[in-house]
PDB file of C-alpha atoms in Angstrom:
ATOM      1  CA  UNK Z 197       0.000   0.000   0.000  1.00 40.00           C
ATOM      2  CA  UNK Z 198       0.341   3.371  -0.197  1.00 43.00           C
ATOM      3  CA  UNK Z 199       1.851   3.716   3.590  1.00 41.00           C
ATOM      4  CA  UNK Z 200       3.864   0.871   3.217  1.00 40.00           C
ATOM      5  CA  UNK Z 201       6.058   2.349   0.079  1.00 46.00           C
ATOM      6  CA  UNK Z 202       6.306   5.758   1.693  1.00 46.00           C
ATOM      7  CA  UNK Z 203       7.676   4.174   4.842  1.00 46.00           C
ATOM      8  CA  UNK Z 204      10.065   1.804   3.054  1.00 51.00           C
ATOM      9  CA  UNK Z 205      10.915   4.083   0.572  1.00 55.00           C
ATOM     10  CA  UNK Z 206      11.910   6.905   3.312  1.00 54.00           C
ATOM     11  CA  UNK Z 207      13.811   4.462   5.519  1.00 52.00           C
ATOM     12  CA  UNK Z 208      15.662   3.243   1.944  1.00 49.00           C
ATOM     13  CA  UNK Z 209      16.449   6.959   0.752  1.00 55.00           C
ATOM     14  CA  UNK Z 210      18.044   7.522   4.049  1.00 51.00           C
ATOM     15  CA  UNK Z 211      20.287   4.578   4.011  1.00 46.00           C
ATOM     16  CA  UNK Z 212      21.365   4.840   0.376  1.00 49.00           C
ATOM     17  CA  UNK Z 213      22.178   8.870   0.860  1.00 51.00           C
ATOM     18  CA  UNK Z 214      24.405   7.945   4.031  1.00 44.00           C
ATOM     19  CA  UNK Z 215      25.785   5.346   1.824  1.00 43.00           C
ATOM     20  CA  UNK Z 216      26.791   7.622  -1.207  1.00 47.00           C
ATOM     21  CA  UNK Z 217      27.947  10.495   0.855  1.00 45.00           C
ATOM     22  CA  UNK Z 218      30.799   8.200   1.924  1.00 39.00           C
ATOM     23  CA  UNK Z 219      32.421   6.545  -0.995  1.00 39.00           C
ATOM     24  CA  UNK Z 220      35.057   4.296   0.630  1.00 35.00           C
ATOM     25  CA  UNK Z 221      31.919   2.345   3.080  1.00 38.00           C
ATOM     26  CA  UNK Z 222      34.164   2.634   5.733  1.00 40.00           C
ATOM     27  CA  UNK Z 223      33.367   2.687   9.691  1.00 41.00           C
ATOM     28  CA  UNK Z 224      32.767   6.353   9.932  1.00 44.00           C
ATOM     29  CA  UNK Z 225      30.806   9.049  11.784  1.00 45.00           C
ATOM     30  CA  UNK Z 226      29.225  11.537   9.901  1.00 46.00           C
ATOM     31  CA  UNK Z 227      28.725  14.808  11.224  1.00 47.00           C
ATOM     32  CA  UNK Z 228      28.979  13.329  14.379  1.00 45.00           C
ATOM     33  CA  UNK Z 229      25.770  11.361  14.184  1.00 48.00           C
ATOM     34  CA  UNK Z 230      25.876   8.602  12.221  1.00 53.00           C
ATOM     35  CA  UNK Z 231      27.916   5.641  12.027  1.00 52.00           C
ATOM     36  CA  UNK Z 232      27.559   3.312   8.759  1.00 56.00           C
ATOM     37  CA  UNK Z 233      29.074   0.096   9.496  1.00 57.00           C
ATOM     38  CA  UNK Z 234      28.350  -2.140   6.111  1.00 52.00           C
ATOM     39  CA  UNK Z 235      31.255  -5.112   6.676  1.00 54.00           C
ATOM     40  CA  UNK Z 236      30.428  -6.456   9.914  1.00 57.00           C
ATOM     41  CA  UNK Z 237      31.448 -10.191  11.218  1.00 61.00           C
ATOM     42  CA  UNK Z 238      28.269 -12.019  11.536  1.00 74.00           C
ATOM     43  CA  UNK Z 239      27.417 -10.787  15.012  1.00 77.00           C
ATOM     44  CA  UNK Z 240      27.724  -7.283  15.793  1.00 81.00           C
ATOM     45  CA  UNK Z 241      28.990  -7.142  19.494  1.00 80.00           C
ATOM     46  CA  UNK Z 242      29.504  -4.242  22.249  1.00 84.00           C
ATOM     47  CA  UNK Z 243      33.414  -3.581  20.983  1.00 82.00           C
ATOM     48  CA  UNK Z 244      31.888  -2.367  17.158  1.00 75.00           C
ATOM     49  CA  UNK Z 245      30.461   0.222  18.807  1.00 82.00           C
ATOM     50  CA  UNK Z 246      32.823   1.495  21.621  1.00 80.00           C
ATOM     51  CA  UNK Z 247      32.620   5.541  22.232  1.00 79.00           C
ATOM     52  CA  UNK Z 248      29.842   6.633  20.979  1.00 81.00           C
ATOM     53  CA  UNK Z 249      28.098   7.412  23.090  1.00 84.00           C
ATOM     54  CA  UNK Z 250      26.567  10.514  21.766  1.00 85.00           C
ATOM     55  CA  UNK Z 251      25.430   8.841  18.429  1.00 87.00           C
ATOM     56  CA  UNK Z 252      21.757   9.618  18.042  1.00 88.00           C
ATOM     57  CA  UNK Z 253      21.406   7.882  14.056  1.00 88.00           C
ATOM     58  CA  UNK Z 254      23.180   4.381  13.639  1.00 88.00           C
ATOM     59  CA  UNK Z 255      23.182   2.544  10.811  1.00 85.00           C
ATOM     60  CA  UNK Z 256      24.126  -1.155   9.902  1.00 82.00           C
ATOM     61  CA  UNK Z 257      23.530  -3.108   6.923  1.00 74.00           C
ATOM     62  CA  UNK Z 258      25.751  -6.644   6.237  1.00 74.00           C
ATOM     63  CA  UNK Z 259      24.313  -9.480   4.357  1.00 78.00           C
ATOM     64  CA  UNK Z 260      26.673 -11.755   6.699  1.00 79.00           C
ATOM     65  CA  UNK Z 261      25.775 -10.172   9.752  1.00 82.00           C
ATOM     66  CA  UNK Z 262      23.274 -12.911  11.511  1.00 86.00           C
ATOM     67  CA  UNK Z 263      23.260 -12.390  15.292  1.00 88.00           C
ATOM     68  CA  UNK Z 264      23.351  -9.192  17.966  1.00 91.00           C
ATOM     69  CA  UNK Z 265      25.451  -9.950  21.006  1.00 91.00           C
ATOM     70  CA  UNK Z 266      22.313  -8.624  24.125  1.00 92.00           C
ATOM     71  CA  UNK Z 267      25.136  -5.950  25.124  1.00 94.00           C
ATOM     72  CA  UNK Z 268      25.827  -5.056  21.305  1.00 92.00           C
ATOM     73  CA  UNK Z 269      23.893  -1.427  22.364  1.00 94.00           C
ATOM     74  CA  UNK Z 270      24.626  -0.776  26.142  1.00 93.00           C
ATOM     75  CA  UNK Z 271      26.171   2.443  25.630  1.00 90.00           C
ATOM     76  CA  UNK Z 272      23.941   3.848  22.932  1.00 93.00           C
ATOM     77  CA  UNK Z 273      21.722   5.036  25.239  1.00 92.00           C
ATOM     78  CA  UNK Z 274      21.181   8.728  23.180  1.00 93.00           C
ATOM     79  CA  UNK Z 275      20.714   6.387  19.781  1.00 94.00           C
ATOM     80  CA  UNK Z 276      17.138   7.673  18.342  1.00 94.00           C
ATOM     81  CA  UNK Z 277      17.457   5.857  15.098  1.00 94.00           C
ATOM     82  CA  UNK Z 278      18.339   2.283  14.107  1.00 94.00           C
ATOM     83  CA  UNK Z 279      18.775   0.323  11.456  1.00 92.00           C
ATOM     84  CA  UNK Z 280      19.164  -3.212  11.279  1.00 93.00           C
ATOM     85  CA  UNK Z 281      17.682  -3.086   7.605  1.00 91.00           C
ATOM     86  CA  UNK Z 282      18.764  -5.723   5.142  1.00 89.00           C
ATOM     87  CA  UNK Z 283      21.221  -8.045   7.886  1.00 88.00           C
ATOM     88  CA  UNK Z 284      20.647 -11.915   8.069  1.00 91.00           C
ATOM     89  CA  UNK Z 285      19.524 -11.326  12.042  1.00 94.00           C
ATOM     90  CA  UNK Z 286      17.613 -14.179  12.766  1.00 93.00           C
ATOM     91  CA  UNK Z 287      16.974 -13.523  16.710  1.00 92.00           C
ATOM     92  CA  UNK Z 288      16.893 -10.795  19.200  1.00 94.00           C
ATOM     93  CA  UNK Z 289      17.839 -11.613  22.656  1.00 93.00           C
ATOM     94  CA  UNK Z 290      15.621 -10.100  25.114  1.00 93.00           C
ATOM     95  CA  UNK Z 291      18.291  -7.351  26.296  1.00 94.00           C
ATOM     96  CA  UNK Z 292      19.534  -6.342  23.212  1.00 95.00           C
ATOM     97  CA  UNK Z 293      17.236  -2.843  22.662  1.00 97.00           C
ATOM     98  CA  UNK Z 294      16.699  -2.508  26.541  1.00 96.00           C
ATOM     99  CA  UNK Z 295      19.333   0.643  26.794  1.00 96.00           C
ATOM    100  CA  UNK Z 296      17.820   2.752  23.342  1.00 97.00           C
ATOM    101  CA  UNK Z 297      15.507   4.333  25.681  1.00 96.00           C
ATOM    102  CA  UNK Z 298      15.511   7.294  23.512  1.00 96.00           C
ATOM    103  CA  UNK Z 299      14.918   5.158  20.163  1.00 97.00           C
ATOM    104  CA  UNK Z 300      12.154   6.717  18.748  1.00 96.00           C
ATOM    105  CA  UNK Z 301      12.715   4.458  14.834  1.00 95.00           C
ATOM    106  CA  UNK Z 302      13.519   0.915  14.776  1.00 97.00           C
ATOM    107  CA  UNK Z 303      14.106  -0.855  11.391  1.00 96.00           C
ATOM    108  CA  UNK Z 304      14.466  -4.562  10.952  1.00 97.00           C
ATOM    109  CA  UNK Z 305      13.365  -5.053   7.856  1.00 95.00           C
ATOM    110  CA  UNK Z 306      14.763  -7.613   5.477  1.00 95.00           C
ATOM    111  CA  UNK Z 307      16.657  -9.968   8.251  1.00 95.00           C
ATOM    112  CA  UNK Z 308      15.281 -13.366   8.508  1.00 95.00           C
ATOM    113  CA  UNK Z 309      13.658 -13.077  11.914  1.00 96.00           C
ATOM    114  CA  UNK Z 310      10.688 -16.012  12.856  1.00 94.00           C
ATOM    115  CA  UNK Z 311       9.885 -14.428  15.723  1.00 93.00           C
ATOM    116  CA  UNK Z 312      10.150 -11.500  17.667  1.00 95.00           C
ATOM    117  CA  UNK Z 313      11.211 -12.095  21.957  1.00 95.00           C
ATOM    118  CA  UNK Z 314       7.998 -11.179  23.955  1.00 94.00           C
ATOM    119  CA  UNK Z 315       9.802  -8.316  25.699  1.00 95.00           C
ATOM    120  CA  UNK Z 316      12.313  -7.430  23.171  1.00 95.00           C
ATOM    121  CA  UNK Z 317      10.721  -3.958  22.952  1.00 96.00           C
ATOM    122  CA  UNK Z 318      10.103  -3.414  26.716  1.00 95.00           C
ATOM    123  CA  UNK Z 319      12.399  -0.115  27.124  1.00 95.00           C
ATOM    124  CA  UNK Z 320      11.581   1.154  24.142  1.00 97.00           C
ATOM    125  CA  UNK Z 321       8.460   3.875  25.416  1.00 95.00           C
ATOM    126  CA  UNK Z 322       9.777   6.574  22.961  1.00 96.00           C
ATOM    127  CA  UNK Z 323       9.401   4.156  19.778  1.00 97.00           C
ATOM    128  CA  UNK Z 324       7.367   5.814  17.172  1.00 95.00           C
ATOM    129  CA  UNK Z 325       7.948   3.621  14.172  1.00 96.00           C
ATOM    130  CA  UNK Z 326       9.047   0.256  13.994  1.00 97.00           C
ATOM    131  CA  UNK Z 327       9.352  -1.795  10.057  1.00 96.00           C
ATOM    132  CA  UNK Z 328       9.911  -5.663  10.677  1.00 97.00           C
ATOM    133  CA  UNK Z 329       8.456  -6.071   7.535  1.00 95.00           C
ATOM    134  CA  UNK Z 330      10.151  -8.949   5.043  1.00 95.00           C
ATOM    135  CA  UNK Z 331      10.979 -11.047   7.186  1.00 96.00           C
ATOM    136  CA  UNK Z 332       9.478 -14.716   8.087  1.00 95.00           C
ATOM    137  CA  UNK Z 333       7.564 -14.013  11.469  1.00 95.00           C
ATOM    138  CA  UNK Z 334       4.425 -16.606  11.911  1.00 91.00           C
ATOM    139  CA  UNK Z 335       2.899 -14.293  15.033  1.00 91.00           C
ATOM    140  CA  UNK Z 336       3.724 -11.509  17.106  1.00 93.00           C
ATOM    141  CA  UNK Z 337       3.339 -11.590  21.112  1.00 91.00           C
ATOM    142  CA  UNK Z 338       0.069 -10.439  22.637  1.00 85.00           C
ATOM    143  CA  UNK Z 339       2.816  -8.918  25.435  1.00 91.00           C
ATOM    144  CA  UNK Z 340       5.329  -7.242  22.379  1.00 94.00           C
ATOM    145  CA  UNK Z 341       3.039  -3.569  22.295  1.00 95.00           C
ATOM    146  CA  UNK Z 342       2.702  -3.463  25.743  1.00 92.00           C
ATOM    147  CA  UNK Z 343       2.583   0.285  27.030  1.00 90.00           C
ATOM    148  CA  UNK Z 344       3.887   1.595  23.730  1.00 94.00           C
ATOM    149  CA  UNK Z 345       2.157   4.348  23.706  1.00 93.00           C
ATOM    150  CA  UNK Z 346       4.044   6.320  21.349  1.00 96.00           C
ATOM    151  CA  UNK Z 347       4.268   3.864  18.546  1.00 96.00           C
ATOM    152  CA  UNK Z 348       2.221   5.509  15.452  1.00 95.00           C
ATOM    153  CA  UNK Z 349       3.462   3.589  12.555  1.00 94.00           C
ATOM    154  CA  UNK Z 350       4.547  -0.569  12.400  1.00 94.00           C
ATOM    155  CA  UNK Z 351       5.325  -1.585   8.847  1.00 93.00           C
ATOM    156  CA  UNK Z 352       4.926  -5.440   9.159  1.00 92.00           C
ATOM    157  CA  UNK Z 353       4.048  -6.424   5.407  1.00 91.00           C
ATOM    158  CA  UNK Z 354       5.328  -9.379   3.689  1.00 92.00           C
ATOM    159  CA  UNK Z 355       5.643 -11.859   6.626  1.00 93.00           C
ATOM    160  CA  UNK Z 356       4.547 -15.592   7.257  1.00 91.00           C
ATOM    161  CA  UNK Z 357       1.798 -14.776   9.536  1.00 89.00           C
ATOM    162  CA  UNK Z 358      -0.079 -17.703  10.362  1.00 85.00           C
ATOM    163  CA  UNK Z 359      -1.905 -16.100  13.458  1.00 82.00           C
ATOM    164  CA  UNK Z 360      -2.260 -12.684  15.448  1.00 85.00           C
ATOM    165  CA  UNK Z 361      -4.024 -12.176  18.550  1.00 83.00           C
ATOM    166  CA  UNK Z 362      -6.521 -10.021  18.626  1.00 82.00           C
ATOM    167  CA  UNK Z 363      -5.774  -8.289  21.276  1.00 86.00           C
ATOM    168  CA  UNK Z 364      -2.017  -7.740  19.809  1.00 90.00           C
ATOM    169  CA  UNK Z 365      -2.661  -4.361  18.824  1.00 91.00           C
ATOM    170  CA  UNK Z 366      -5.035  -3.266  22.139  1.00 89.00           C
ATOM    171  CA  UNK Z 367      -4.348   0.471  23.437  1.00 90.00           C
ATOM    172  CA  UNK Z 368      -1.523   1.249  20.782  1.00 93.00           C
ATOM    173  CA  UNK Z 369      -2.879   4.752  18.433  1.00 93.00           C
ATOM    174  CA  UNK Z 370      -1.671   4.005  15.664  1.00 93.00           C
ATOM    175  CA  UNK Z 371      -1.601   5.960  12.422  1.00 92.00           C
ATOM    176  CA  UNK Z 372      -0.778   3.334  10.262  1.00 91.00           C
ATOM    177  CA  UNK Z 373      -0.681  -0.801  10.377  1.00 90.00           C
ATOM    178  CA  UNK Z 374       0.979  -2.455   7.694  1.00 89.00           C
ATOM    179  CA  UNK Z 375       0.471  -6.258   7.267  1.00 88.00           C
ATOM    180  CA  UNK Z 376       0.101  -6.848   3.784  1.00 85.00           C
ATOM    181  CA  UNK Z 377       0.764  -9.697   1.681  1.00 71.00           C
ATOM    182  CA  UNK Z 378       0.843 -11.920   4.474  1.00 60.00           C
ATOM    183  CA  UNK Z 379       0.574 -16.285   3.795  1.00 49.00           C
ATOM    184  CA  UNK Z 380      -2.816 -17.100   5.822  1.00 58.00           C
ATOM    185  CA  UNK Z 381      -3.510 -15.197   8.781  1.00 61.00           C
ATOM    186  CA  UNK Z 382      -5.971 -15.775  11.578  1.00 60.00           C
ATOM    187  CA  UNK Z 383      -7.262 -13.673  14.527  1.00 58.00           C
ATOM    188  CA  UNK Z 384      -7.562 -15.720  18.134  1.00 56.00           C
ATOM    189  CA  UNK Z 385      -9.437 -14.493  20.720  1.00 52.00           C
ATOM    190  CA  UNK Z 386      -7.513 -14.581  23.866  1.00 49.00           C
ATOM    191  CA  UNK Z 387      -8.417 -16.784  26.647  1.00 49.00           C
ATOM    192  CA  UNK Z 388      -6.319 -16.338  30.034  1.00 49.00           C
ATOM    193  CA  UNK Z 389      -5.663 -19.633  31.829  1.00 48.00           C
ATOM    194  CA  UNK Z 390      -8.345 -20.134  34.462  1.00 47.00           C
TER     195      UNK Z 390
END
């Protein structure tokens, strides 16, 4: 849709200007705010991203790149933008986003994640847009939106979704729900354990 390509399409403009304005692809900080790392190893750990501290826009991208060490972001803690666009991730530990709690975009698009850890967003209460879209998730948490109550936009198309809950969604205001082009998905009802 409509959303979805505007979304995309902004998050991909921004990646492929930082990427031309520095011809070499080099680790680099540009004007002090964002670091372009396109060669990682396949898991991008704490030591890749020593001192800096004061980063507020960080940007990775590596095909090879398949797993986040949980303390790969401790000291990012003024980070308001990442992405994760376009990696081979395949898992989030729980801790891994807990210290962006200034993130306001997350972008995980294009990584081959099947699901998403219950509380992997739990610190994130300034997260206003989050794209996990292409990847292979088959359901999100009922717990994963919890108290995110400055999330507008999630840009979730072109998934496996087999089944959502319906109460997956409940109290977020969102602007704009993207999940297009999913396989076969059904709502559930919740039913708490008696």
């Amino acid at each position: 849709g409509k959303i979805k390509d505007e979304l995309s399409s902004e998050l991909y403009e921004i990646v492929k200007m930082e990427f031309e304005r520095k011809k070499d692809h080099e680790i680099d900080i540009v004007d002090g705010s964002i670091e372009i790392i396109p060669n990682l190893e396949t898991i991008i750990e704490k030591k890749n991203l020593e001192n800096l501290k004061s980063l507020k826009i960080l940007i990775l991208k590596s095909k090879s790149c398949s797993e986040v060490a949980k303390d790969a972001f401790e000291d990012l803690e003024n980070l308001t933008f990442l992405n994760l666009a376009d990696s081979s991730i395949s898992y989030f530990h729980s801790e891994t986003f807990k210290p962006l709690k200034n993130l306001e975009v997350l972008n995980i698009l294009g990584n081959n994640l099947e699901i998403l850890h219950p509380h992997a967003f739990d610190s994130l209460n300034q997260l206003q847009i989050l794209s996990f879209a292409r990847n292979n998730l088959i359901t999100l948490n009922r717990q994963l939106f919890l108290n995110k109550n400055e999330l507008r936009i999630i840009d979730g198309y072109d998934n496996n979704f087999e089944h959502l809950y319906e109460t997956t969604f409940d109290g977020l205001k969102l602007e704009s729900l993207n999940l297009q082009q999913s396989v076969s998905c059904s709502l559930y009802k919740y039913q708490p354990a008696v």
